[in-house]
Short mmCIF file of C-alpha atoms in Angstrom, two decimals:
data_model
loop_
_atom_site.label_atom_id
_atom_site.label_comp_id
_atom_site.label_asym_id
_atom_site.label_seq_id
_atom_site.Cartn_x
_atom_site.Cartn_y
_atom_site.Cartn_z
CA MET A 278 -32.72 13.00 0.21
CA SER A 279 -30.11 10.76 1.41
CA ALA A 280 -26.48 11.93 2.72
CA PRO A 281 -23.67 12.20 0.48
CA ARG A 282 -21.52 9.36 0.19
CA VAL A 283 -17.83 10.65 1.72
CA VAL A 284 -14.58 9.05 -0.40
CA VAL A 285 -11.13 9.96 1.35
CA LEU A 286 -8.25 9.80 -0.67
CA VAL A 287 -4.77 9.09 1.37
CA ASP A 288 -0.97 9.63 -0.09
CA PHE A 289 0.90 6.43 1.22
CA ASP A 290 4.68 7.95 1.34
CA GLY A 291 4.62 9.97 4.33
CA THR A 292 1.14 9.81 4.58
CA ALA A 293 -0.35 6.72 5.14
CA ALA A 294 3.09 5.27 5.93
CA ALA A 295 5.32 7.20 8.50
CA GLN A 296 8.07 6.40 6.46
CA ASN A 297 9.22 7.24 2.50
CA VAL A 298 8.88 3.60 1.77
CA ALA A 299 10.47 3.99 -1.74
CA GLU A 300 13.51 5.63 -0.48
CA THR A 301 13.85 3.23 2.16
CA LEU A 302 13.91 0.10 -0.04
CA LEU A 303 16.75 2.41 -2.32
CA GLU A 304 18.52 2.91 0.83
CA ARG A 305 18.41 -0.36 1.93
CA TYR A 306 18.89 -2.29 -1.62
CA GLY A 307 20.09 0.03 -4.16
CA GLY A 308 23.52 0.65 -2.83
CA GLU A 309 26.13 3.29 -4.64
CA THR A 310 27.14 0.90 -7.28
CA SER A 311 26.99 2.18 -10.77
CA TYR A 312 24.89 1.06 -13.49
CA ALA A 313 23.40 1.67 -16.87
CA ALA A 314 21.31 4.45 -15.51
CA GLY A 315 23.85 5.55 -13.18
CA THR A 316 23.26 5.26 -9.06
CA TRP A 317 19.82 5.84 -7.89
CA MET A 318 21.36 8.49 -5.16
CA ALA A 319 22.06 10.40 -8.84
CA ASN A 320 19.05 9.75 -10.18
CA ARG A 321 17.30 10.97 -7.20
CA GLU A 322 19.41 14.60 -7.38
CA SER A 323 18.65 14.91 -10.69
CA PHE A 324 15.19 14.51 -9.89
CA ARG A 325 15.00 16.91 -7.62
CA LYS A 326 17.17 19.31 -9.84
CA GLY A 327 13.89 19.19 -12.25
CA GLU A 328 16.21 17.32 -14.79
CA MET A 329 14.06 14.17 -14.75
CA THR A 330 10.52 13.02 -14.09
CA LEU A 331 9.61 11.51 -11.04
CA ARG A 332 8.45 8.81 -13.29
CA GLU A 333 11.83 8.66 -14.76
CA TYR A 334 13.89 8.64 -11.69
CA GLN A 335 11.35 6.11 -10.07
CA GLU A 336 11.72 3.46 -12.94
CA ARG A 337 15.90 4.17 -13.16
CA ALA A 338 16.15 3.49 -9.60
CA PHE A 339 14.44 0.41 -8.83
CA ASN A 340 15.84 -1.13 -12.22
CA GLY A 341 18.90 -0.60 -10.36
CA VAL A 342 18.02 -3.33 -7.56
CA ASP A 343 19.73 -6.16 -7.64
CA VAL A 344 17.26 -8.28 -5.54
CA THR A 345 13.30 -9.09 -6.28
CA LEU A 346 10.05 -7.69 -5.53
CA GLU A 347 9.25 -10.12 -3.16
CA GLU A 348 12.77 -10.06 -1.30
CA MET A 349 12.22 -6.54 -1.19
CA GLY A 350 8.44 -6.42 0.30
CA GLU A 351 9.80 -9.12 2.75
CA GLY A 352 12.22 -6.89 3.75
CA LEU A 353 9.89 -4.11 4.88
CA LYS A 354 9.21 -5.85 8.02
CA GLY A 355 10.43 -3.70 11.08
CA LEU A 356 11.22 -0.82 8.52
CA CYS A 357 8.15 0.65 7.51
CA TRP A 358 4.61 0.51 9.23
CA PRO A 359 1.34 2.88 8.88
CA ARG A 360 1.57 6.13 10.57
CA GLU A 361 0.17 6.20 13.89
CA GLY A 362 -3.56 6.08 14.41
CA PHE A 363 -3.63 4.94 10.35
CA GLN A 364 -5.50 1.81 11.46
CA LYS A 365 -7.94 3.30 13.83
CA PHE A 366 -9.19 5.66 11.08
CA VAL A 367 -9.51 2.58 8.40
CA SER A 368 -11.60 0.89 11.36
CA PHE A 369 -13.80 4.30 11.68
CA CYS A 370 -14.19 4.32 8.16
CA ASN A 371 -15.07 0.86 7.36
CA ALA A 372 -18.00 1.34 10.42
CA ASN A 373 -19.25 4.69 9.11
CA GLU A 374 -19.35 3.53 5.12
CA ILE A 375 -16.79 6.11 4.30
CA HIS A 376 -14.96 5.19 1.16
CA LEU A 377 -11.48 5.23 1.93
CA PHE A 378 -8.78 4.81 -1.02
CA ILE A 379 -4.59 4.89 -1.06
CA ILE A 380 -3.51 7.09 -3.97
CA THR A 381 -0.25 7.37 -4.93
CA ASN A 382 2.54 7.93 -7.47
CA GLY A 383 4.62 5.05 -5.65
CA LEU A 384 4.52 1.34 -6.54
CA GLN A 385 1.81 -0.85 -5.62
CA PHE A 386 4.11 -3.98 -4.72
CA TYR A 387 5.58 -1.99 -1.33
CA VAL A 388 2.08 -0.70 -0.54
CA ASP A 389 0.49 -3.98 -0.57
CA PHE A 390 3.47 -5.31 1.65
CA VAL A 391 3.26 -2.72 4.17
CA LEU A 392 -0.45 -2.74 4.29
CA GLU A 393 -0.09 -6.96 4.75
CA HIS A 394 2.55 -6.69 7.26
CA ALA A 395 0.54 -4.43 9.51
CA GLY A 396 -2.85 -6.67 9.45
CA ILE A 397 -4.77 -4.02 7.15
CA GLU A 398 -6.83 -5.96 4.66
CA GLY A 399 -8.98 -5.03 1.53
CA LEU A 400 -8.07 -1.22 1.33
CA PRO A 401 -8.26 -0.26 -2.31
CA VAL A 402 -4.89 1.10 -3.96
CA CYS A 403 -4.48 3.09 -6.86
CA ALA A 404 -0.63 3.15 -7.61
CA VAL A 405 2.11 2.18 -10.26
CA ALA A 406 1.90 -1.28 -11.14
CA VAL A 407 5.22 -3.28 -11.55
CA GLU A 408 6.29 -6.68 -12.37
CA GLY A 409 9.31 -8.76 -13.42
CA PRO A 410 12.88 -9.81 -12.41
CA PRO A 411 15.56 -7.50 -10.90
CA HIS A 412 16.90 -5.07 -13.71
CA GLN A 413 14.14 -5.97 -16.30
CA LEU A 414 10.89 -4.56 -14.15
CA ARG A 415 7.91 -3.53 -16.36
CA TYR A 416 5.69 -0.53 -15.42
CA SER A 417 2.14 0.58 -15.78
CA TYR A 418 0.47 3.44 -15.45
CA PRO A 419 -3.56 2.93 -14.97
CA TYR A 420 -3.91 6.42 -13.45
CA ASP A 421 -2.09 8.58 -15.84
CA THR A 422 -3.17 11.46 -18.22
CA GLU A 423 -1.83 13.16 -20.98
CA THR A 424 -1.41 16.44 -19.05
CA CYS A 425 0.11 14.38 -15.82
CA TRP A 426 2.38 12.18 -17.78
CA GLU A 427 5.65 12.99 -15.40
CA TRP A 428 4.02 11.89 -11.88
CA GLY A 429 2.84 8.67 -13.06
CA ASN A 430 -0.43 8.55 -11.91
CA CYS A 431 -2.45 11.94 -11.73
CA LYS A 432 -4.07 11.83 -8.35
CA CYS A 433 -6.36 14.71 -9.78
CA ARG A 434 -8.05 12.43 -12.09
CA ILE A 435 -8.78 9.84 -9.15
CA LEU A 436 -10.41 12.52 -7.12
CA GLU A 437 -12.42 13.44 -9.90
CA GLU A 438 -13.38 9.91 -10.92
CA SER A 439 -14.81 9.76 -7.27
CA LYS A 440 -16.87 12.82 -7.61
CA ALA A 441 -18.29 11.94 -10.89
CA ALA A 442 -19.76 8.86 -9.09
CA GLY A 443 -23.06 10.90 -7.91
CA ASP A 444 -23.42 12.83 -4.62
CA VAL A 445 -20.07 12.51 -3.30
CA LYS A 446 -18.07 14.71 -0.75
CA THR A 447 -14.05 14.16 -1.18
CA VAL A 448 -11.29 14.19 1.00
CA MET A 449 -7.49 14.77 0.37
CA ILE A 450 -4.58 13.60 3.06
CA GLY A 451 -1.50 14.16 2.04
CA ASP A 452 2.05 15.63 2.57
CA GLY A 453 3.48 16.80 -0.83
CA TRP A 454 3.08 18.84 -4.24
CA SER A 455 0.87 15.96 -5.99
CA ASP A 456 -1.53 15.69 -2.79
CA TYR A 457 -1.82 19.91 -3.17
CA CYS A 458 -2.86 19.52 -6.47
CA ALA A 459 -5.72 16.82 -5.76
CA ALA A 460 -6.41 19.16 -2.53
CA ARG A 461 -7.36 22.26 -4.61
CA LEU A 462 -10.34 19.87 -5.84
CA ALA A 463 -11.38 18.37 -2.97
CA ASP A 464 -14.18 19.33 -0.41
CA ALA A 465 -11.81 18.95 2.37
CA ALA A 466 -8.08 18.63 2.96
CA PHE A 467 -5.79 17.37 5.46
CA ALA A 468 -1.99 18.36 4.89
CA ARG A 469 1.53 18.03 6.61
CA ALA A 470 5.06 18.33 5.90
CA THR A 471 5.33 20.35 2.70
CA MET A 472 1.66 20.36 1.37
CA ARG A 473 1.15 22.51 4.15
CA GLN A 474 3.79 25.12 2.45
CA HIS A 475 2.08 24.85 -0.94
CA CYS A 476 -1.40 25.22 0.41
CA ASP A 477 -0.09 28.43 2.41
CA ALA A 478 1.39 29.79 -0.42
CA ASN A 479 -1.72 29.59 -2.66
CA GLY A 480 -4.64 30.06 -0.30
CA VAL A 481 -5.83 26.46 -0.22
CA PRO A 482 -7.96 25.57 3.04
CA TYR A 483 -6.63 22.79 5.03
CA ILE A 484 -6.91 21.12 8.17
CA PRO A 485 -2.79 20.09 9.45
CA PHE A 486 -2.25 16.80 10.96
CA GLU A 487 0.46 15.04 12.03
CA ASP A 488 -0.69 11.59 12.64
CA PHE A 489 -4.43 9.90 12.26
CA HIS A 490 -5.62 10.39 15.57
CA ASP A 491 -5.84 13.88 14.43
CA VAL A 492 -7.54 13.22 11.40
CA LEU A 493 -9.77 10.95 13.26
CA ALA A 494 -10.53 13.69 16.05
CA ALA A 495 -11.52 15.97 13.36
CA PHE A 496 -13.87 13.35 11.99
CA ARG A 497 -15.35 13.08 15.29
CA ALA A 498 -15.77 16.51 15.96
CA GLY A 499 -17.41 16.96 12.05
CA ILE A 500 -16.18 18.34 8.98
CA PRO A 501 -18.63 21.26 7.87
CA GLY A 502 -20.36 20.36 4.39
CA VAL A 503 -18.41 17.24 4.27
CA TRP A 504 -19.17 14.51 7.33
CA GLU A 505 -21.59 15.30 10.20
CA PRO A 506 -20.93 12.97 13.48
CA SER A 507 -23.91 11.39 15.13
CA PRO A 508 -24.17 9.11 18.17
CA ALA A 509 -23.97 6.17 15.98
CA ASP A 510 -20.41 7.20 14.53
CA GLU A 511 -19.56 7.50 17.76
CA GLY A 512 -20.22 4.26 19.22
CA SER A 513 -19.06 2.44 15.98
CA SER A 514 -15.85 4.08 15.78
CA GLY A 515 -13.47 1.69 17.71
#
């Protein structure tokens, strides 16, 4: 019997990216000017208080930005970049036929720009699609569910669909609440920041990490029941 495939699902803002890219863009381009839906900071405060969903906050905040998606994306150069070690981990996964996906509740356009600026090509991304001119952005949610509407995309759905593809072991890597939800269903999880607190509070096992050098070291050492290293893996990890 052949070994199971390994699918690694990586959150973007604050995980694959060293920064919260959405907030970086809003801080630079959102300003404090009031518009029909209020300021982006007022909307963020409402979201943090539980008065609106992430989906509502994100749509309202970015619809208040005056510049185009392309201008925002180009403006990310020098502002946002992948977390340390991420490129090496991508290379390791490619060399060892580990399937790595970005899964995020954030917007596809800025994920694509950050990866492009870093020279990372061909990485599958599950994100919120957006298009259109300033103040008239149109959003679509290819990975939402009826029970997880408020987050935009359901990371649990993406993880479960990965498992349904056959003999698959799944790994969730993240830093927040929506990542914790998926980590409960994964065969292994890596956690940083507030995701650790959620895992600790609910007894969900995880491997702590701060950057992807930590993640890569864990894979090279072996993750019981998920990934077993071999001399060939070591030689091709880059």
